[in-house]
Coordinates of C-alpha atoms and ligand atoms in Angstrom, one line a residue:
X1 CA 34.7 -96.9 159.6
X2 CA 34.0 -100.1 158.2
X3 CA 33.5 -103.2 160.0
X4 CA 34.8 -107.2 159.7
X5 CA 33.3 -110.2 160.7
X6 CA 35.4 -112.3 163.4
X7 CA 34.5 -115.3 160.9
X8 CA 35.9 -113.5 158.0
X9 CA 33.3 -114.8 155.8
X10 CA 30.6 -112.3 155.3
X11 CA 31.1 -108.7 153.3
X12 CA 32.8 -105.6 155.1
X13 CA 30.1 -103.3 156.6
X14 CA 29.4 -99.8 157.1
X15 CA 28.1 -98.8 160.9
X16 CA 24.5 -98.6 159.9
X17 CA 24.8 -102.1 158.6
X18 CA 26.4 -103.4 161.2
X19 CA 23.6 -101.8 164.1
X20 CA 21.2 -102.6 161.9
X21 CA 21.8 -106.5 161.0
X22 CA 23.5 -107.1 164.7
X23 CA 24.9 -109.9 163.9
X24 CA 27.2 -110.3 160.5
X25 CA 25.8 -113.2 157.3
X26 CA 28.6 -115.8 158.4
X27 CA 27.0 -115.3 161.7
X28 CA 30.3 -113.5 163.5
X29 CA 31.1 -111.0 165.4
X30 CA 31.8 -107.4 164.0
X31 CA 34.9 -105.8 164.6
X32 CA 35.8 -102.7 163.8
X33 CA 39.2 -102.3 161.2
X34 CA 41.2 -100.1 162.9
X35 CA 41.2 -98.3 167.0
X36 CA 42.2 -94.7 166.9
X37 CA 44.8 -94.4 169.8
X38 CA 43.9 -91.1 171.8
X39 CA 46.9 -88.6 172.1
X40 CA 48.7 -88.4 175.3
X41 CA 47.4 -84.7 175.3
X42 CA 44.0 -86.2 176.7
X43 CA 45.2 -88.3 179.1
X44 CA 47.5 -86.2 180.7
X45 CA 44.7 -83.4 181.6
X46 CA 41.9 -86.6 181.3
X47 CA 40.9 -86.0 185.2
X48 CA 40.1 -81.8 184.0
X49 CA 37.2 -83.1 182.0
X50 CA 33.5 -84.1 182.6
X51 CA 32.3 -87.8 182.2
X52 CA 30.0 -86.4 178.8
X53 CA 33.2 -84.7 177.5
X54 CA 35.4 -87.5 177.9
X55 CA 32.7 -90.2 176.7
X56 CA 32.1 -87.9 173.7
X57 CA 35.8 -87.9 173.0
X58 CA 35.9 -91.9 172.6
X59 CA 32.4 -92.2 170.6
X60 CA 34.1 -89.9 168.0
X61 CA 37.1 -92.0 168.0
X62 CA 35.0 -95.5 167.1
X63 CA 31.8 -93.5 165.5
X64 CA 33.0 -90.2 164.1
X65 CA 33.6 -91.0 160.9
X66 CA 30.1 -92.1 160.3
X67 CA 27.7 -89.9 162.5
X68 CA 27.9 -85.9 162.3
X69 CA 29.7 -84.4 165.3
X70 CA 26.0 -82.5 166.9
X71 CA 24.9 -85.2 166.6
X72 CA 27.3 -87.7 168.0
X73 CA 27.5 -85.2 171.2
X74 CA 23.8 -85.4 171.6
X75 CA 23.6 -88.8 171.5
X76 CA 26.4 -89.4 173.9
X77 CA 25.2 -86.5 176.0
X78 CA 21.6 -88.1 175.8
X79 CA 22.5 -91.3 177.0
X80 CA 24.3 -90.4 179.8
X81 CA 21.8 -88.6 181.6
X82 CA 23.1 -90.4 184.9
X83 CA 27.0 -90.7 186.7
X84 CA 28.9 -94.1 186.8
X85 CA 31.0 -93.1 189.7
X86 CA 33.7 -94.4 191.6
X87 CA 33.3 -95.2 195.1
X88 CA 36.0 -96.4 197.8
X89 CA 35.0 -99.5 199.6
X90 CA 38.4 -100.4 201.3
X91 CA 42.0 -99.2 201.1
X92 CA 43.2 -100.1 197.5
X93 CA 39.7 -101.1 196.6
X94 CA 37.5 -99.4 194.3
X95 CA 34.0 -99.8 193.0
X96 CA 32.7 -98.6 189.4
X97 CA 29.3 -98.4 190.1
X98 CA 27.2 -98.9 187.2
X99 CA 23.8 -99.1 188.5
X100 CA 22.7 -95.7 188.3
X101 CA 20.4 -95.9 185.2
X102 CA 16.7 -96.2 185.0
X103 CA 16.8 -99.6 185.2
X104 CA 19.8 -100.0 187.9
X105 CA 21.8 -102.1 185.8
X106 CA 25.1 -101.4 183.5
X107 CA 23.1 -102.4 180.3
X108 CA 21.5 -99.1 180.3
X109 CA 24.2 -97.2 178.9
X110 CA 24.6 -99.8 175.8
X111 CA 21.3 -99.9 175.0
X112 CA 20.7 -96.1 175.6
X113 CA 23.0 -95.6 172.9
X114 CA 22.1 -98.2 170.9
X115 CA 18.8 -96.6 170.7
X116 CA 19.7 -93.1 169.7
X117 CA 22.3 -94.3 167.1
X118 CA 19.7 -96.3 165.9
X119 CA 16.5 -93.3 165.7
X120 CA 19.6 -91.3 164.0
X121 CA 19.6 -93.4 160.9
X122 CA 16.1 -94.1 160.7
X123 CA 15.7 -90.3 160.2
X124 CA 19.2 -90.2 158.1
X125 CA 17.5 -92.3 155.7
X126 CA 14.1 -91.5 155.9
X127 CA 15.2 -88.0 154.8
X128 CA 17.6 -89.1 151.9
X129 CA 14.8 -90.3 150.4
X130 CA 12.8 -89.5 148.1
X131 CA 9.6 -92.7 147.7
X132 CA 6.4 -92.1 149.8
X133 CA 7.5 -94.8 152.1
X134 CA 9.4 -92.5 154.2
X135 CA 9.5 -92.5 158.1
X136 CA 8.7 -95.7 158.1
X137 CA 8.8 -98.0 161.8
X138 CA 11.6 -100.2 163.0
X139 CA 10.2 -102.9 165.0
X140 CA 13.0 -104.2 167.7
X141 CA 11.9 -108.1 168.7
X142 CA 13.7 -109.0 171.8
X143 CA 13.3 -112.3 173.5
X144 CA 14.6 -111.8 177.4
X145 CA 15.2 -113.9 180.6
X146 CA 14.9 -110.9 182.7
X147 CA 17.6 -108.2 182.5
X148 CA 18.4 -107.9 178.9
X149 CA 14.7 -106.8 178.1
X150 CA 14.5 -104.3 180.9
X151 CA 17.4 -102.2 179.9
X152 CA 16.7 -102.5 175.9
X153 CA 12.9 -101.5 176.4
X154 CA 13.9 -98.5 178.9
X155 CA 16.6 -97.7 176.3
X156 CA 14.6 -97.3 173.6
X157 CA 11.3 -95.6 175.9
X158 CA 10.1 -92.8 174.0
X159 CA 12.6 -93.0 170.9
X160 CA 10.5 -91.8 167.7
X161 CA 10.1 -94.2 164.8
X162 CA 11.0 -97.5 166.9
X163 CA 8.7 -99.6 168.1
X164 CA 9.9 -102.5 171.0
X165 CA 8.5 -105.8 171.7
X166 CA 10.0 -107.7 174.7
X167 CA 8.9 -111.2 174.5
X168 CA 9.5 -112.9 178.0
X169 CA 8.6 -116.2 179.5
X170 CA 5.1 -116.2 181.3
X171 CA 6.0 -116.8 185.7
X172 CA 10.0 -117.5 184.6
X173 CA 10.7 -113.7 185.6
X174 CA 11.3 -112.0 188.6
X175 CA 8.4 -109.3 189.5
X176 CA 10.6 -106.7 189.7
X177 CA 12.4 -107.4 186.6
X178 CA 8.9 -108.1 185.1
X179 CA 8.1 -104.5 186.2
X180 CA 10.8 -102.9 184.5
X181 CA 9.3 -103.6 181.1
X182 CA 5.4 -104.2 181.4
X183 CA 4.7 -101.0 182.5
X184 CA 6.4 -98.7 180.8
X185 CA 3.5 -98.6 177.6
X186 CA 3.9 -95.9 175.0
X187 CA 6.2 -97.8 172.3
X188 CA 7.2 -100.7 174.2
X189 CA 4.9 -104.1 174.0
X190 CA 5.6 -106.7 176.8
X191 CA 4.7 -110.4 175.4
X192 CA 4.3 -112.7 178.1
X193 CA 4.7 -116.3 176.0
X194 CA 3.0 -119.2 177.5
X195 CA 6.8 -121.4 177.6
X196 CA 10.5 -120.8 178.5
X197 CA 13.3 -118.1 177.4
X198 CA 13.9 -120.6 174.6
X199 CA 10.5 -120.4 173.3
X200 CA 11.1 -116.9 173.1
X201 CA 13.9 -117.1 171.3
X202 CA 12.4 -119.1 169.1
X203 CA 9.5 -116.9 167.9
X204 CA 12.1 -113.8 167.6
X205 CA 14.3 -116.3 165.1
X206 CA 11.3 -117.1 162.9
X207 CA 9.9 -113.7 162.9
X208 CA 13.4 -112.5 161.3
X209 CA 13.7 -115.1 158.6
X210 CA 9.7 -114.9 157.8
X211 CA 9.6 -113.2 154.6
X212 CA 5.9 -112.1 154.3
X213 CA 6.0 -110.7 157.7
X214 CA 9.5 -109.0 156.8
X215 CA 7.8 -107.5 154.0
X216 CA 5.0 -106.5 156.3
X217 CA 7.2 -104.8 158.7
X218 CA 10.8 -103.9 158.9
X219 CA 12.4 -105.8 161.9
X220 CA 15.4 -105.7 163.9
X221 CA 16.6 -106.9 166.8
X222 CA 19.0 -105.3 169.5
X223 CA 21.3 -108.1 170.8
X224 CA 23.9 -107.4 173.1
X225 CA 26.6 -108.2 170.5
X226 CA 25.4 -105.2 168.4
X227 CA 28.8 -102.6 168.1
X228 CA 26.3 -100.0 169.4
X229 CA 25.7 -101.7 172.4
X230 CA 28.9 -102.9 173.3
X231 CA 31.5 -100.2 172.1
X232 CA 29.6 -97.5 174.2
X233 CA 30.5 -99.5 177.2
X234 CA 34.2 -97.9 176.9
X235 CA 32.9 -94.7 178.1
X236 CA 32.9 -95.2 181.8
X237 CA 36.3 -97.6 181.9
X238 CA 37.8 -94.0 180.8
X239 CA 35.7 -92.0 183.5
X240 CA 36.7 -94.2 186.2
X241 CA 40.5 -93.7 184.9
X242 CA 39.7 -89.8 185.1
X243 CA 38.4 -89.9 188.6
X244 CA 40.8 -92.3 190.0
X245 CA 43.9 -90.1 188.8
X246 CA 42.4 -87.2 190.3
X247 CA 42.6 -89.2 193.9
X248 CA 46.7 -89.7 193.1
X249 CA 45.3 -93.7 192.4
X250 CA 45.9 -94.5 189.0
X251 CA 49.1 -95.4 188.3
X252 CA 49.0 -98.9 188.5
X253 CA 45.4 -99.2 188.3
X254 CA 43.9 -103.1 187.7
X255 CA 39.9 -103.4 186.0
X256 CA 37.8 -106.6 187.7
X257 CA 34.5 -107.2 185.3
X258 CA 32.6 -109.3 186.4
X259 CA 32.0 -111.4 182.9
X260 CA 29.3 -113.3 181.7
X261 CA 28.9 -113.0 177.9
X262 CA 32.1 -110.7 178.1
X263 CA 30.8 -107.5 176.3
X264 CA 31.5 -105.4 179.1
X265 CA 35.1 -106.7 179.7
X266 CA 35.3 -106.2 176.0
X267 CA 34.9 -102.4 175.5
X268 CA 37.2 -102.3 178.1
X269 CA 40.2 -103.8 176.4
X270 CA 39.4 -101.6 173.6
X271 CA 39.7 -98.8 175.7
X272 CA 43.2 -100.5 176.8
X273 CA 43.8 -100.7 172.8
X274 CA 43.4 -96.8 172.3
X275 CA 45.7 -96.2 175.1
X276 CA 43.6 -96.2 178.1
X277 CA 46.7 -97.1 181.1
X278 CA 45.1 -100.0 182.7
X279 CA 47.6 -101.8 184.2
X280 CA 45.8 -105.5 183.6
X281 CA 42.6 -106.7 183.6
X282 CA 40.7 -109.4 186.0
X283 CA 37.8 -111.4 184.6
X284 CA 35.7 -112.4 187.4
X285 CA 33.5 -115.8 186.7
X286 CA 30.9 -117.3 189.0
X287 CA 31.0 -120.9 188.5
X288 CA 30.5 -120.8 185.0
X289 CA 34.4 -120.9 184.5
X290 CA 34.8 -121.2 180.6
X291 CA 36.9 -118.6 179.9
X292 CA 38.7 -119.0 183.4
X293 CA 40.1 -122.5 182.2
X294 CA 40.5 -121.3 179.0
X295 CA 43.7 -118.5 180.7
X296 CA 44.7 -122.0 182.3
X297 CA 44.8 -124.1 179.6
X298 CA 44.6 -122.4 176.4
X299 CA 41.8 -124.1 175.2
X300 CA 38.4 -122.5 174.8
X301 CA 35.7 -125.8 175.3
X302 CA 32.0 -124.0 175.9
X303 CA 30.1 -125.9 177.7
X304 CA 26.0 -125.7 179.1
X305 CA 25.6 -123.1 181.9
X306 CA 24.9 -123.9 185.3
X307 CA 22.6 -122.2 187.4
X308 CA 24.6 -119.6 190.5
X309 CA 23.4 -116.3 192.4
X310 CA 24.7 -114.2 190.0
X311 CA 22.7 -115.4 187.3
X312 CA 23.6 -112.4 184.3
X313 CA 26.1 -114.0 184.6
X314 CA 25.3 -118.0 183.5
X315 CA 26.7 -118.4 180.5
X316 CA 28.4 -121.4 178.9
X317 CA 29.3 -120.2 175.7
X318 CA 30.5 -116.3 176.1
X319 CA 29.6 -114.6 172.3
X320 CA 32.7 -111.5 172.9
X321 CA 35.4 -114.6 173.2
X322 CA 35.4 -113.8 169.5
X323 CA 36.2 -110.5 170.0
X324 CA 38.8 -110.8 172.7
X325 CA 40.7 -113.6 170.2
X326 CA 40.5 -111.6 167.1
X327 CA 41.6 -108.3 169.1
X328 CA 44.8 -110.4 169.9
X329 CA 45.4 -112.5 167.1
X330 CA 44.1 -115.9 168.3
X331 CA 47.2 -115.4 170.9
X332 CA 46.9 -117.1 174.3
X333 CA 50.1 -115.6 175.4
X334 CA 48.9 -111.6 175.1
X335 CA 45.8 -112.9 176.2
X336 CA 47.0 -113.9 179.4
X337 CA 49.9 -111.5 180.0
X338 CA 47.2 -109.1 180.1
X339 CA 43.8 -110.6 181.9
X340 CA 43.7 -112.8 184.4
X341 CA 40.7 -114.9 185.8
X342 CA 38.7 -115.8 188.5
X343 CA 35.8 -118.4 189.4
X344 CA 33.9 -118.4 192.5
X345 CA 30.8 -120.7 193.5
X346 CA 27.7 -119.6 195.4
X347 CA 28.5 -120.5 198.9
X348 CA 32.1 -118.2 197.8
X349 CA 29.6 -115.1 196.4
X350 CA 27.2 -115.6 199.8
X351 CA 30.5 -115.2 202.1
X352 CA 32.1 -112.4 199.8
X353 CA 29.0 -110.9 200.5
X354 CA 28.9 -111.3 204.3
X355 CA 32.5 -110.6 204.8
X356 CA 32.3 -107.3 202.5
X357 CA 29.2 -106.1 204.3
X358 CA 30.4 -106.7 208.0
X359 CA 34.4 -105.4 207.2
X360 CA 33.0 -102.2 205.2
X361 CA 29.3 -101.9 205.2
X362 CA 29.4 -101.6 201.3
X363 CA 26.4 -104.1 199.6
X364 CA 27.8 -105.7 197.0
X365 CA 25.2 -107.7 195.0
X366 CA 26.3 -111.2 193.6
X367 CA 27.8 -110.2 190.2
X368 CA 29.4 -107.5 192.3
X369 CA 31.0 -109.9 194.7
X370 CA 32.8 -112.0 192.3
X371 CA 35.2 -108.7 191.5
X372 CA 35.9 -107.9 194.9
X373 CA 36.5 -111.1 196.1
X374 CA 38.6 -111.3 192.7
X375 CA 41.2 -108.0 194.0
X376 CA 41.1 -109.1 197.2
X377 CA 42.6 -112.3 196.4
X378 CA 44.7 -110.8 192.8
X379 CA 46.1 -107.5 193.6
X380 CA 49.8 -107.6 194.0
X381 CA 51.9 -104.8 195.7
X382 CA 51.5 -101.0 194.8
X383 CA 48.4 -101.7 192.9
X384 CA 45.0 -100.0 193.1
X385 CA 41.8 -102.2 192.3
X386 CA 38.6 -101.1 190.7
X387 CA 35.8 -103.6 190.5
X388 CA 32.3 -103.0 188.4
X389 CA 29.3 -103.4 190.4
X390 CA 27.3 -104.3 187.6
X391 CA 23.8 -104.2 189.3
X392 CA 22.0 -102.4 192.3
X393 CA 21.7 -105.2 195.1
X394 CA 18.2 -104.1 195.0
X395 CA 18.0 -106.1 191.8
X396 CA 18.3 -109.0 193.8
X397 CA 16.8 -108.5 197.1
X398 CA 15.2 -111.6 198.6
X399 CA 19.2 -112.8 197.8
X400 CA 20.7 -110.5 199.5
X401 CA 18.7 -109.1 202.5
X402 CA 18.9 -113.2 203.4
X403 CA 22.8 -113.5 202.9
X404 CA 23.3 -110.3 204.5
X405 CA 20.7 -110.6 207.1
X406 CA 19.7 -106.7 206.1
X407 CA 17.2 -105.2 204.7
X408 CA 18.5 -103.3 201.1
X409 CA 16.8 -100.2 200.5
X410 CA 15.0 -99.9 197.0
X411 CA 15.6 -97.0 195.1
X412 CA 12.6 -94.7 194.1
X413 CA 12.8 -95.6 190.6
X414 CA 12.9 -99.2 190.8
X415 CA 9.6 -98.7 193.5
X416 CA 7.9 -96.4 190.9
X417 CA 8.3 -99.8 188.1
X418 CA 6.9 -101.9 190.8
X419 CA 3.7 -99.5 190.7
X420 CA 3.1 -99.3 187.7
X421 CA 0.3 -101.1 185.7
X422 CA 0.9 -104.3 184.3
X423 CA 0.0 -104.1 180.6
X424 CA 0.7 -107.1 178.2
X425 CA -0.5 -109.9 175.8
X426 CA -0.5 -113.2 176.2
X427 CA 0.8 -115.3 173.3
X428 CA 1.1 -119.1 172.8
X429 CA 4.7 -120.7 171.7
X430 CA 3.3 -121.1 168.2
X431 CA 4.9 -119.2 165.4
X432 CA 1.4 -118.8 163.8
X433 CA -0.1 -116.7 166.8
X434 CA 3.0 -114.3 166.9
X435 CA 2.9 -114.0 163.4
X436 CA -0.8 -113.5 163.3
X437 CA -0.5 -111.0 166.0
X438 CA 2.4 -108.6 164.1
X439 CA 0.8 -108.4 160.7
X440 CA -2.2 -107.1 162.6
X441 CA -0.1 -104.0 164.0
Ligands
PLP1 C1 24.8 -108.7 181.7 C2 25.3 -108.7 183.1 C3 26.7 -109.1 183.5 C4 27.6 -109.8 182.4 O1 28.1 -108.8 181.5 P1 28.7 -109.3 180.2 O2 28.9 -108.1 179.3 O3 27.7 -110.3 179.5 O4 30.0 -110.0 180.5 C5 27.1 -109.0 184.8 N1 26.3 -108.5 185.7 C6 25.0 -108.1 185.5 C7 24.2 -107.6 186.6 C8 24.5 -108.2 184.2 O5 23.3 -107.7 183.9

């Protein structure tokens, strides 16, 4: 399969490229050229078949060509070592929930698969060749606010031939999202910068365009608009299909994501592109409402983010709007005749929150709340909502123990994190002491 840029300026690549550089020359989005529609065989007996089985089923459609089919299975099989079930919460109102990964967050199956893909061609090629240099490291540099750096250094725990550094902003994340990346040791490296995410970002720019330190090391990074973190994502929009048609509740079955960068939303309409009978799509906003007033107005105008409760999700600029145009041809009108939006403020999320909790009992966390509160208010007659619940409320406890006046339970494995042993170094925002500190390794 080869793969485009959404700017259509930079050269066609092959999936190793395209995992490998992340991010295409003209600085686009890739895309892959064609979606393989799945026969109407699978669907019709869809519900028969394990989550694995149907997962492995759409990897080989986006990523057979290019990976060996053992392989491919192993990978998939590999990566989803834990269920993304789907759980009632009201009449008509369903809940994908995605938190059951080691780090309680939907980002683990992404970067999970990212990772494996990724070890695959470092041993591909370090067995095609024939120079001493073989086996040699793939440093991932990833710069993170909280979140993305806990599910990318999990992912990629253990993984042979990669090493992961997770640069984060000293006292600017939460301890338990600290947790989930500081203790882990073995081939992950927690840098805790003395500055803001920005800083961070910073350094992990002007390591990749530093050529004596490129030359020193070989370096990647593992953005969340990498194909292999993004396309992966597909596999559980199909498994919730599965499981909803075996409860009789899937014929006029309506996605809610709630969006931030849009990834997630994204591998869904792909799914919807190789045949996958979703009805229509919501994408839920908190009040970062970009793409919202985009459906109303047909112009896209990114703007800075604000701060809410459901901060994954405070973005001002969402990087898959590339992908969503492209996949439609720049066309507002299938854009909206499929998705809808929805934009809710905090004091909204804190009653969805209440209301949910007291009417069902079900915890929704903040990103969470926005899809409910999005069916709720969108479903139209005869239709069955599903909503992703995108994080464990856990993740966000002080938040929500206060808006629910509860106390949310924390799972084992995020109390195991929150024992461990802090382990990392301390860096300066200066490019010269990064720099210094990588050519030493
Ligand atoms: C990343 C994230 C989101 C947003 O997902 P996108 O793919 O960026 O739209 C929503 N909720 C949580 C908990 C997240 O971590």
């Amino acid at each position: 399969m080869k793969y485009y840029s959404t700017n259509g300026k930079a050269p066609i690549a092959d999936l190793q490229k395209a995992v490998v550089k992340g991010l295409a020359e003209d600085r686009g989005l890739y895309m892959p050229e064609r979606i393989k529609p799945l026969p109407k065989e699978f669907f019709d007996t869809i519900e028969t078949k394990s989550f694995q089985e149907i997962a492995y089923t759409v990897a080989d459609a986006f990523f057979g060509e290019d990976v060996e089919a053992e392989a491919l299975k192993s990978i998939v099989y590999d990566t989803l070592s834990f269920d993304c079930p789907v759980v009632k919460v009201k009449e008509n109102i369903y809940t994908l929930e995605l938190f059951h990964g080691p780090t309680l967050a939907f980002k683990d199956v992404g970067a999970r698969f990212m990772a494996r893909l990724l070890q695959y061609f470092i041993r591909r090629s370090s067995a095609g060749c024939c120079t001493t240099a073989t086996n040699q490291q793939v440093n991932v540099l990833v710069a993170t606010s909280g979140d993305t750096g806990s599910a990318v250094a999990n992912g990629f725990l253990g993984v042979e031939g990669i090493h992961v550094y997770v640069l984060y902003p000293k006292g600017k994340v939460s301890k338990i999202q600290e947790s989930q990346f500081t203790t882990l040791g073995r081939n992950i490296t927690a840098i805790e910068v003395d500055g803001v995410f920005d800083d961070c970002q910073a350094l992990v720019k002007s390591a990749f365009m530093d050529e004596e330190l490129n030359r020193h090391m070989k370096l990647t990074s593992a953005n969340s608009i990498n194909v292999a973190r993004f396309l992966p994502q597909a596999f559980y929009y199909f498994n919730a299909y599965a499981r909803m048609k075996a409860l009789g509740k899937a014929d006029q079955m309506v996605m809610c994501v709630p969006s931030g960068n849009f990834g997630n939303i994204c591998s869904a309409l792909f799914g919807h592109e190789m045949g996958l009978p979703i009805k229509r799509f919501i994408a839920a906003n908190n009040a970062n409402d970009i793409f919202y007033k985009y459906l109303q107005t047909g112009k896209y105008e990114p703007k800075a983010s604000v701060q809410t409760l459901a901060n994954a999700m405070d973005v001002g600029d969402p990087s898959n709007f590339a992908r969503i145009y492209d996949l439609y041809g720049k066309s507002h009108e299938r854009i909206t005749a499929l998705i809808s939006g929805a934009t809710y403020n905090d004091e909204q999320i804190r009653e969805t929150m209440r209301q949910c909790y007291t009417e069902t009992g079900y915890i929704l966390d903040p990103h969470g709340a926005c899809g409910y509160r999005a069916l709720q208010e969108g479903l139209k007659d005869g239709e069955v909502g599903v909503f992703c619940e995108t994080a464990h409320p856990a993740k966000f406890k002080e938040t929500v123990d206060s808006i629910i006046s509860g106390d949310v339970e924390i799972p084992e494995r995020l109390a195991a994190f929150m024992r461990g042993q802090k382990q990392s170094v301390e860096m300066t925002k200066e490019f010269e002491d990064f720099k210094r500190f990588l050519m030493s390794r």
